[in-house]
Amino acid sequence: MTAQPAAVLICADVARASRVNLAAVEAWFQKTDPHAVVRVVAGLCEGSGELDSVLLRDGAERAVLGLCGDGYDERELQSQLRQAGIDPLTASAVRLGRWCAGLPPEAATEKAKVMLAAAVAAARASGGSTVANAKPYFPARGSRRSFLRFPVPAYRVGPSVDGSRCAASAGCSLCVEACPFGALSVADGRIELDKDCCEGCGRCVSACPREAFHFPGYNPQEVEARVRALLDPEVSAIQPRGILFVCAGASPPPFLEAGWMPVELPCAAMAPAHWLLAPLLLGAVAVGVVPCERQGSRGCGPAVLQKVDFCQALLRRAGRPAELVRSHPPADQPPGTELPEPVPRADGEVRFHVRPEAVAAVLLRFVRHGGTSSWEHPGCPLGLVEISPAACTGCGMCATACPSEALQYGEADGEAWVRFDPARCTACGLCASRCPEQARGAIHVSRRLDPESLRAGSRQLLQTPLRRCVACGAPVAPALMLNRVLELLGEDGIQLQRVLTQYCPSCRPLWGAREEARRG
Amino acid sequence: MKALARLRQAIYRLLAALFLYPTEERWWALVQASHLLKPERVLAAFPFFLPWERLLRALANPPEEASVLQEEYVRLFAPGFDGCRCAPYESAYRCGQGASASWLCAELEREYASVGLALSNDPHEPADHLAVELEYMAFLCGREAEAWGRGTEEARELLDRERNFLNRHLVRWVPEFARSLAEQEAAAVYRAGAAACEAFVQQDFDLVCLLSRIQEARR
């Protein structure tokens, strides 16, 4: 398959800010990736790069920006990229000035190569953006076009919802609960996103088990492509390598050793637990997270710590050092130097998708290396559902509510059944909240990792005979449900009991008419 | 602000004309107008630039005969015995969401009447036709541009009116209309037009919300 054409635009000032040898980077791209056009642009960060004339519409569909510092004229760059025919919201910005600073020239150049190659891989994995992903704002800095007396906004990238994948019509509101800014709401069975409130933290992306959110730059497949490329041994000789997830709101470490490969996220809490573990299966010797210092629910610290704690507990149970994953690792030292042999690679089985099956596949890789029994943890991304046969009526409401289809209800051969697939359960608890018999403890959901259940796969939780209509033979309801109805009706309403238990909804009016005729 | 409102007015007018029956005269005027709104630097500041550019490219290469486009318009948008292939009417997408066609049209006519407008007989289209709704937005933008010259209070009210209209109507159904057109084998100009219309309506709603909020904060 031919690689998508991409433009790698590097600010000429990067060489001064970080001692990266830009000519060597350019030569390396020319040799290894003929579909990437590398241009060193004077004044790129200030927005005076005139990208439309630099790129001359040479067919690039994606762009990577190698920037010298943290501040750059976003509005001007966006405008110039659009004029060059490139969607700026899918452009991946790499702060070379920040991440390569302080390194010797050779190491800085090697690291710049790895980071730019990873950004190209992420940009190529991007599904593009739409206007729904663009949130306007007016930057404090004046525009170069301000002489027009024209209020020109800049645009920040944000998430959008794909209604065809969303389960809000079935009552799911996991993203609404995950959003710390109150930007999401359910209206008429649809998720509505208020761009004014959305801060683009991306927690909705990882909260949705159906992957209904699209967030250019931070979609699971883009993060996966980036991490894989950052760990690709063929790109650079830098070894060992670790992955460092950095919250956009965090103060970056003052110096980052060459082996630490940063992955910037809008909020570190958007990274689900399996993102912290997956790099270990792709060749990373350590994974670190740098959350922001923001306090309260909008800060990512507590959520990150819980996930790190879960990963460490899992590693310990698998007989691995817990320090393979940690918060605020010593980034000024090479990653993983004090650790024993790395985790064996498992490239093919590792996916960053946030669907629970992908999560389960990563977790199972670790469980495979050491026998571990079932255990509960508040940070566990998977769950276990148990049904009490004494209380469950087999109504199937739990399966209707389940957004990840971990619970399934079916009717066949005169039986009604409820099946459960532990590899699909996110322990969201929607099944329990929707169960009409929950007061009697019909469903129990626990945030638990049960390797045996995961290995065994889907299993039947309940099976009950279906009562059939005495008039037409169609199914009336599961026997357990009818028994419960009779129990609730008690001694009253013998006629009602008869009609409910013996006739299907279609035949009940006929039965009523017959009864009336019989009575005369 | 005045210049921005004028620019938005021009784009709404062009999009409205695109979704009316393409008489030779109208089509010629549309192509001429598109030259005035060619993709210059100022438009590149907005995210609808790329779809807009595609529309202008399609307008620059129209079918040689207007009749080809007229047939295409009828095939896509005119109601046949089994309905429209791709109805340019709001009611086609929003009925069933608690709104009926007559209720929607009545509400829209009330909205138009509140600023002194009534439906014209030429072109004779219902109140919920895409072109009519876009033309109404163009009218509001024109009024807003004039109001900025007189002071901010009236302009602020017009911004609120635009935001409400976009939120209650265009934003709710134009994306679905654009999707349904994208699924059809349609002339490039209509496919590009629907995509540009969707992008512009969504972008304009976001922009108007932001401008309203800023004006409210300044108050």
GROMACS .gro file of N, CA, C and O in nm, chain A residues 438-503:
model
  264
  438GLN      N    1  -3.365  -0.497   4.037
  438GLN     CA    2  -3.239  -0.469   4.106
  438GLN      C    3  -3.258  -0.458   4.257
  438GLN      O    4  -3.166  -0.487   4.334
  439ALA      N    5  -3.379  -0.418   4.298
  439ALA     CA    6  -3.405  -0.408   4.442
  439ALA      C    7  -3.390  -0.545   4.507
  439ALA      O    8  -3.361  -0.555   4.626
  440ARG      N    9  -3.411  -0.651   4.430
  440ARG     CA   10  -3.396  -0.786   4.485
  440ARG      C   11  -3.257  -0.844   4.455
  440ARG      O   12  -3.232  -0.963   4.473
  441GLY      N   13  -3.169  -0.756   4.402
  441GLY     CA   14  -3.031  -0.798   4.377
  441GLY      C   15  -3.017  -0.890   4.258
  441GLY      O   16  -2.941  -0.987   4.262
  442ALA      N   17  -3.090  -0.861   4.150
  442ALA     CA   18  -3.085  -0.950   4.034
  442ALA      C   19  -2.949  -0.946   3.963
  442ALA      O   20  -2.905  -1.046   3.909
  443ILE      N   21  -2.884  -0.828   3.963
  443ILE     CA   22  -2.755  -0.817   3.893
  443ILE      C   23  -2.649  -0.764   3.987
  443ILE      O   24  -2.674  -0.669   4.063
  444HIS      N   25  -2.532  -0.824   3.979
  444HIS     CA   26  -2.420  -0.771   4.055
  444HIS      C   27  -2.306  -0.742   3.957
  444HIS      O   28  -2.266  -0.830   3.881
  445VAL      N   29  -2.258  -0.618   3.959
  445VAL     CA   30  -2.149  -0.579   3.869
  445VAL      C   31  -2.027  -0.544   3.954
  445VAL      O   32  -2.038  -0.469   4.050
  446SER      N   33  -1.914  -0.600   3.918
  446SER     CA   34  -1.793  -0.564   3.992
  446SER      C   35  -1.682  -0.526   3.894
  446SER      O   36  -1.676  -0.579   3.781
  447ARG      N   37  -1.600  -0.431   3.934
  447ARG     CA   38  -1.485  -0.390   3.853
  447ARG      C   39  -1.373  -0.488   3.885
  447ARG      O   40  -1.295  -0.469   3.976
  448ARG      N   41  -1.371  -0.596   3.810
  448ARG     CA   42  -1.287  -0.709   3.849
  448ARG      C   43  -1.221  -0.768   3.725
  448ARG      O   44  -1.282  -0.775   3.618
  449LEU      N   45  -1.096  -0.808   3.741
  449LEU     CA   46  -1.027  -0.876   3.632
  449LEU      C   47  -1.026  -1.025   3.665
  449LEU      O   48  -0.966  -1.066   3.765
  450ASP      N   49  -1.094  -1.101   3.584
  450ASP     CA   50  -1.104  -1.244   3.609
  450ASP      C   51  -1.044  -1.319   3.489
  450ASP      O   52  -1.112  -1.343   3.387
  451PRO      N   53  -0.915  -1.352   3.496
  451PRO     CA   54  -0.849  -1.414   3.380
  451PRO      C   55  -0.920  -1.539   3.331
  451PRO      O   56  -0.932  -1.560   3.210
  452GLU      N   57  -0.971  -1.620   3.423
  452GLU     CA   58  -1.036  -1.745   3.379
  452GLU      C   59  -1.158  -1.717   3.294
  452GLU      O   60  -1.180  -1.778   3.190
  453SER      N   61  -1.240  -1.622   3.341
  453SER     CA   62  -1.360  -1.586   3.263
  453SER      C   63  -1.321  -1.530   3.128
  453SER      O   64  -1.384  -1.560   3.027
  454LEU      N   65  -1.217  -1.445   3.128
  454LEU     CA   66  -1.175  -1.385   3.001
  454LEU      C   67  -1.129  -1.492   2.903
  454LEU      O   68  -1.163  -1.487   2.784
  455ARG      N   69  -1.057  -1.590   2.954
  455ARG     CA   70  -1.010  -1.697   2.866
  455ARG      C   71  -1.126  -1.784   2.819
  455ARG      O   72  -1.129  -1.828   2.705
  456ALA      N   73  -1.223  -1.807   2.909
  456ALA     CA   74  -1.335  -1.896   2.874
  456ALA      C   75  -1.427  -1.832   2.771
  456ALA      O   76  -1.497  -1.900   2.697
  457GLY      N   77  -1.432  -1.699   2.766
  457GLY     CA   78  -1.516  -1.630   2.668
  457GLY      C   79  -1.661  -1.621   2.710
  457GLY      O   80  -1.695  -1.632   2.828
  458SER      N   81  -1.747  -1.606   2.612
  458SER     CA   82  -1.889  -1.582   2.638
  458SER      C   83  -1.954  -1.703   2.708
  458SER      O   84  -1.926  -1.817   2.674
  459ARG      N   85  -2.040  -1.673   2.805
  459ARG     CA   86  -2.107  -1.784   2.873
  459ARG      C   87  -2.252  -1.746   2.905
  459ARG      O   88  -2.288  -1.629   2.910
  460GLN      N   89  -2.331  -1.850   2.926
  460GLN     CA   90  -2.473  -1.827   2.954
  460GLN      C   91  -2.493  -1.795   3.102
  460GLN      O   92  -2.444  -1.868   3.188
  461LEU      N   93  -2.564  -1.686   3.129
  461LEU     CA   94  -2.590  -1.650   3.269
  461LEU      C   95  -2.728  -1.698   3.312
  461LEU      O   96  -2.752  -1.722   3.430
  462LEU      N   97  -2.818  -1.709   3.217
  462LEU     CA   98  -2.956  -1.745   3.253
  462LEU      C   99  -3.023  -1.815   3.136
  462LEU      O  100  -3.001  -1.779   3.020
  463GLN      N  101  -3.103  -1.914   3.170
  463GLN     CA  102  -3.183  -1.981   3.066
  463GLN      C  103  -3.317  -2.014   3.129
  463GLN      O  104  -3.322  -2.067   3.240
  464THR      N  105  -3.423  -1.980   3.061
  464THR     CA  106  -3.556  -2.006   3.116
  464THR      C  107  -3.651  -2.041   3.002
  464THR      O  108  -3.639  -1.985   2.893
  465PRO      N  109  -3.746  -2.132   3.026
  465PRO     CA  110  -3.838  -2.167   2.917
  465PRO      C  111  -3.927  -2.048   2.881
  465PRO      O  112  -3.957  -1.965   2.965
  466LEU      N  113  -3.965  -2.046   2.755
  466LEU     CA  114  -4.056  -1.940   2.708
  466LEU      C  115  -4.198  -1.995   2.710
  466LEU      O  116  -4.222  -2.105   2.658
  467ARG      N  117  -4.289  -1.923   2.769
  467ARG     CA  118  -4.429  -1.966   2.762
  467ARG      C  119  -4.486  -1.928   2.626
  467ARG      O  120  -4.456  -1.820   2.575
  468ARG      N  121  -4.569  -2.016   2.574
  468ARG     CA  122  -4.625  -1.987   2.442
  468ARG      C  123  -4.775  -1.960   2.451
  468ARG      O  124  -4.842  -2.007   2.543
  469CYS      N  125  -4.823  -1.884   2.356
  469CYS     CA  126  -4.963  -1.845   2.353
  469CYS      C  127  -5.050  -1.968   2.323
  469CYS      O  128  -5.020  -2.042   2.228
  470VAL      N  129  -5.155  -1.988   2.400
  470VAL     CA  130  -5.239  -2.106   2.378
  470VAL      C  131  -5.321  -2.092   2.250
  470VAL      O  132  -5.366  -2.190   2.193
  471ALA      N  133  -5.336  -1.967   2.203
  471ALA     CA  134  -5.417  -1.947   2.082
  471ALA      C  135  -5.335  -1.959   1.954
  471ALA      O  136  -5.373  -2.029   1.862
  472CYS      N  137  -5.218  -1.892   1.950
  472CYS     CA  138  -5.142  -1.890   1.824
  472CYS      C  139  -5.005  -1.955   1.833
  472CYS      O  140  -4.938  -1.972   1.732
  473GLY      N  141  -4.958  -1.984   1.951
  473GLY     CA  142  -4.828  -2.051   1.967
  473GLY      C  143  -4.710  -1.957   1.971
  473GLY      O  144  -4.595  -2.001   1.985
  474ALA      N  145  -4.735  -1.826   1.957
  474ALA     CA  146  -4.623  -1.730   1.961
  474ALA      C  147  -4.571  -1.717   2.105
  474ALA      O  148  -4.645  -1.743   2.200
  475PRO      N  149  -4.443  -1.677   2.123
  475PRO     CA  150  -4.391  -1.663   2.259
  475PRO      C  151  -4.465  -1.553   2.336
  475PRO      O  152  -4.496  -1.449   2.279
  476VAL      N  153  -4.496  -1.581   2.462
  476VAL     CA  154  -4.563  -1.481   2.547
  476VAL      C  155  -4.457  -1.406   2.626
  476VAL      O  156  -4.443  -1.285   2.615
  477ALA      N  157  -4.380  -1.478   2.706
  477ALA     CA  158  -4.275  -1.418   2.789
  477ALA      C  159  -4.198  -1.532   2.855
  477ALA      O  160  -4.245  -1.646   2.860
  478PRO      N  161  -4.078  -1.503   2.907
  478PRO     CA  162  -4.006  -1.607   2.980
  478PRO      C  163  -4.086  -1.652   3.103
  478PRO      O  164  -4.154  -1.570   3.167
  479ALA      N  165  -4.076  -1.780   3.133
  479ALA     CA  166  -4.153  -1.836   3.244
  479ALA      C  167  -4.120  -1.764   3.375
  479ALA      O  168  -4.210  -1.736   3.455
  480LEU      N  169  -3.992  -1.729   3.395
  480LEU     CA  170  -3.953  -1.662   3.519
  480LEU      C  171  -4.025  -1.529   3.535
  480LEU      O  172  -4.067  -1.491   3.645
  481MET      N  173  -4.042  -1.460   3.423
  481MET     CA  174  -4.108  -1.330   3.429
  481MET      C  175  -4.256  -1.346   3.464
  481MET      O  176  -4.312  -1.275   3.547
  482LEU      N  177  -4.320  -1.446   3.401
  482LEU     CA  178  -4.462  -1.468   3.428
  482LEU      C  179  -4.483  -1.512   3.572
  482LEU      O  180  -4.579  -1.470   3.638
  483ASN      N  181  -4.392  -1.594   3.622
  483ASN     CA  182  -4.402  -1.637   3.762
  483ASN      C  183  -4.395  -1.516   3.855
  483ASN      O  184  -4.468  -1.507   3.953
  484ARG      N  185  -4.306  -1.422   3.819
  484ARG     CA  186  -4.290  -1.302   3.902
  484ARG      C  187  -4.416  -1.216   3.897
  484ARG      O  188  -4.461  -1.162   3.998
  485VAL      N  189  -4.476  -1.206   3.777
  485VAL     CA  190  -4.598  -1.128   3.762
  485VAL      C  191  -4.709  -1.190   3.847
  485VAL      O  192  -4.782  -1.121   3.920
  486LEU      N  193  -4.720  -1.322   3.842
  486LEU     CA  194  -4.823  -1.390   3.921
  486LEU      C  195  -4.799  -1.368   4.070
  486LEU      O  196  -4.894  -1.346   4.146
  487GLU      N  197  -4.672  -1.370   4.106
  487GLU     CA  198  -4.637  -1.350   4.247
  487GLU      C  199  -4.681  -1.211   4.293
  487GLU      O  200  -4.735  -1.193   4.401
  488LEU      N  201  -4.661  -1.113   4.204
  488LEU     CA  202  -4.697  -0.975   4.240
  488LEU      C  203  -4.848  -0.956   4.243
  488LEU      O  204  -4.902  -0.882   4.325
  489LEU      N  205  -4.917  -1.026   4.152
  489LEU     CA  206  -5.064  -1.013   4.149
  489LEU      C  207  -5.129  -1.083   4.268
  489LEU      O  208  -5.238  -1.046   4.311
  490GLY      N  209  -5.062  -1.186   4.317
  490GLY     CA  210  -5.113  -1.257   4.433
  490GLY      C  211  -5.244  -1.327   4.402
  490GLY      O  212  -5.264  -1.380   4.291
  491GLU      N  213  -5.333  -1.323   4.497
  491GLU     CA  214  -5.460  -1.394   4.482
  491GLU      C  215  -5.558  -1.318   4.394
  491GLU      O  216  -5.656  -1.373   4.347
  492ASP      N  217  -5.529  -1.186   4.377
  492ASP     CA  218  -5.625  -1.104   4.302
  492ASP      C  219  -5.614  -1.131   4.152
  492ASP      O  220  -5.512  -1.175   4.103
  493GLY      N  221  -5.716  -1.096   4.084
  493GLY     CA  222  -5.715  -1.094   3.938
  493GLY      C  223  -5.687  -1.227   3.873
  493GLY      O  224  -5.593  -1.239   3.795
  494ILE      N  225  -5.770  -1.327   3.902
  494ILE     CA  226  -5.751  -1.459   3.840
  494ILE      C  227  -5.762  -1.449   3.688
  494ILE      O  228  -5.684  -1.507   3.614
  495GLN      N  229  -5.862  -1.368   3.644
  495GLN     CA  230  -5.882  -1.351   3.499
  495GLN      C  231  -5.759  -1.289   3.435
  495GLN      O  232  -5.713  -1.331   3.329
  496LEU      N  233  -5.708  -1.187   3.503
  496LEU     CA  234  -5.591  -1.116   3.451
  496LEU      C  235  -5.471  -1.210   3.443
  496LEU      O  236  -5.397  -1.213   3.345
  497GLN      N  237  -5.455  -1.290   3.547
  497GLN     CA  238  -5.345  -1.387   3.548
  497GLN      C  239  -5.356  -1.479   3.428
  497GLN      O  240  -5.258  -1.507   3.360
  498ARG      N  241  -5.479  -1.520   3.402
  498ARG     CA  242  -5.500  -1.614   3.293
  498ARG      C  243  -5.463  -1.551   3.158
  498ARG      O  244  -5.389  -1.609   3.079
  499VAL      N  245  -5.513  -1.429   3.140
  499VAL     CA  246  -5.486  -1.365   3.010
  499VAL      C  247  -5.338  -1.334   2.992
  499VAL      O  248  -5.282  -1.350   2.884
  500LEU      N  249  -5.275  -1.292   3.099
  500LEU     CA  250  -5.133  -1.256   3.086
  500LEU      C  251  -5.044  -1.378   3.062
  500LEU      O  252  -4.948  -1.370   2.986
  501THR      N  253  -5.074  -1.485   3.126
  501THR     CA  254  -4.984  -1.600   3.117
  501THR      C  255  -5.014  -1.690   2.998
  501THR      O  256  -4.928  -1.765   2.953
  502GLN      N  257  -5.136  -1.684   2.946
  502GLN     CA  258  -5.171  -1.780   2.841
  502GLN      C  259  -5.174  -1.721   2.701
  502GLN      O  260  -5.165  -1.796   2.604
  503TYR      N  261  -5.192  -1.590   2.692
  503TYR     CA  262  -5.208  -1.531   2.559
  503TYR      C  263  -5.096  -1.431   2.529
  503TYR      O  264  -5.051  -1.358   2.619
   0.00000   0.00000   0.00000
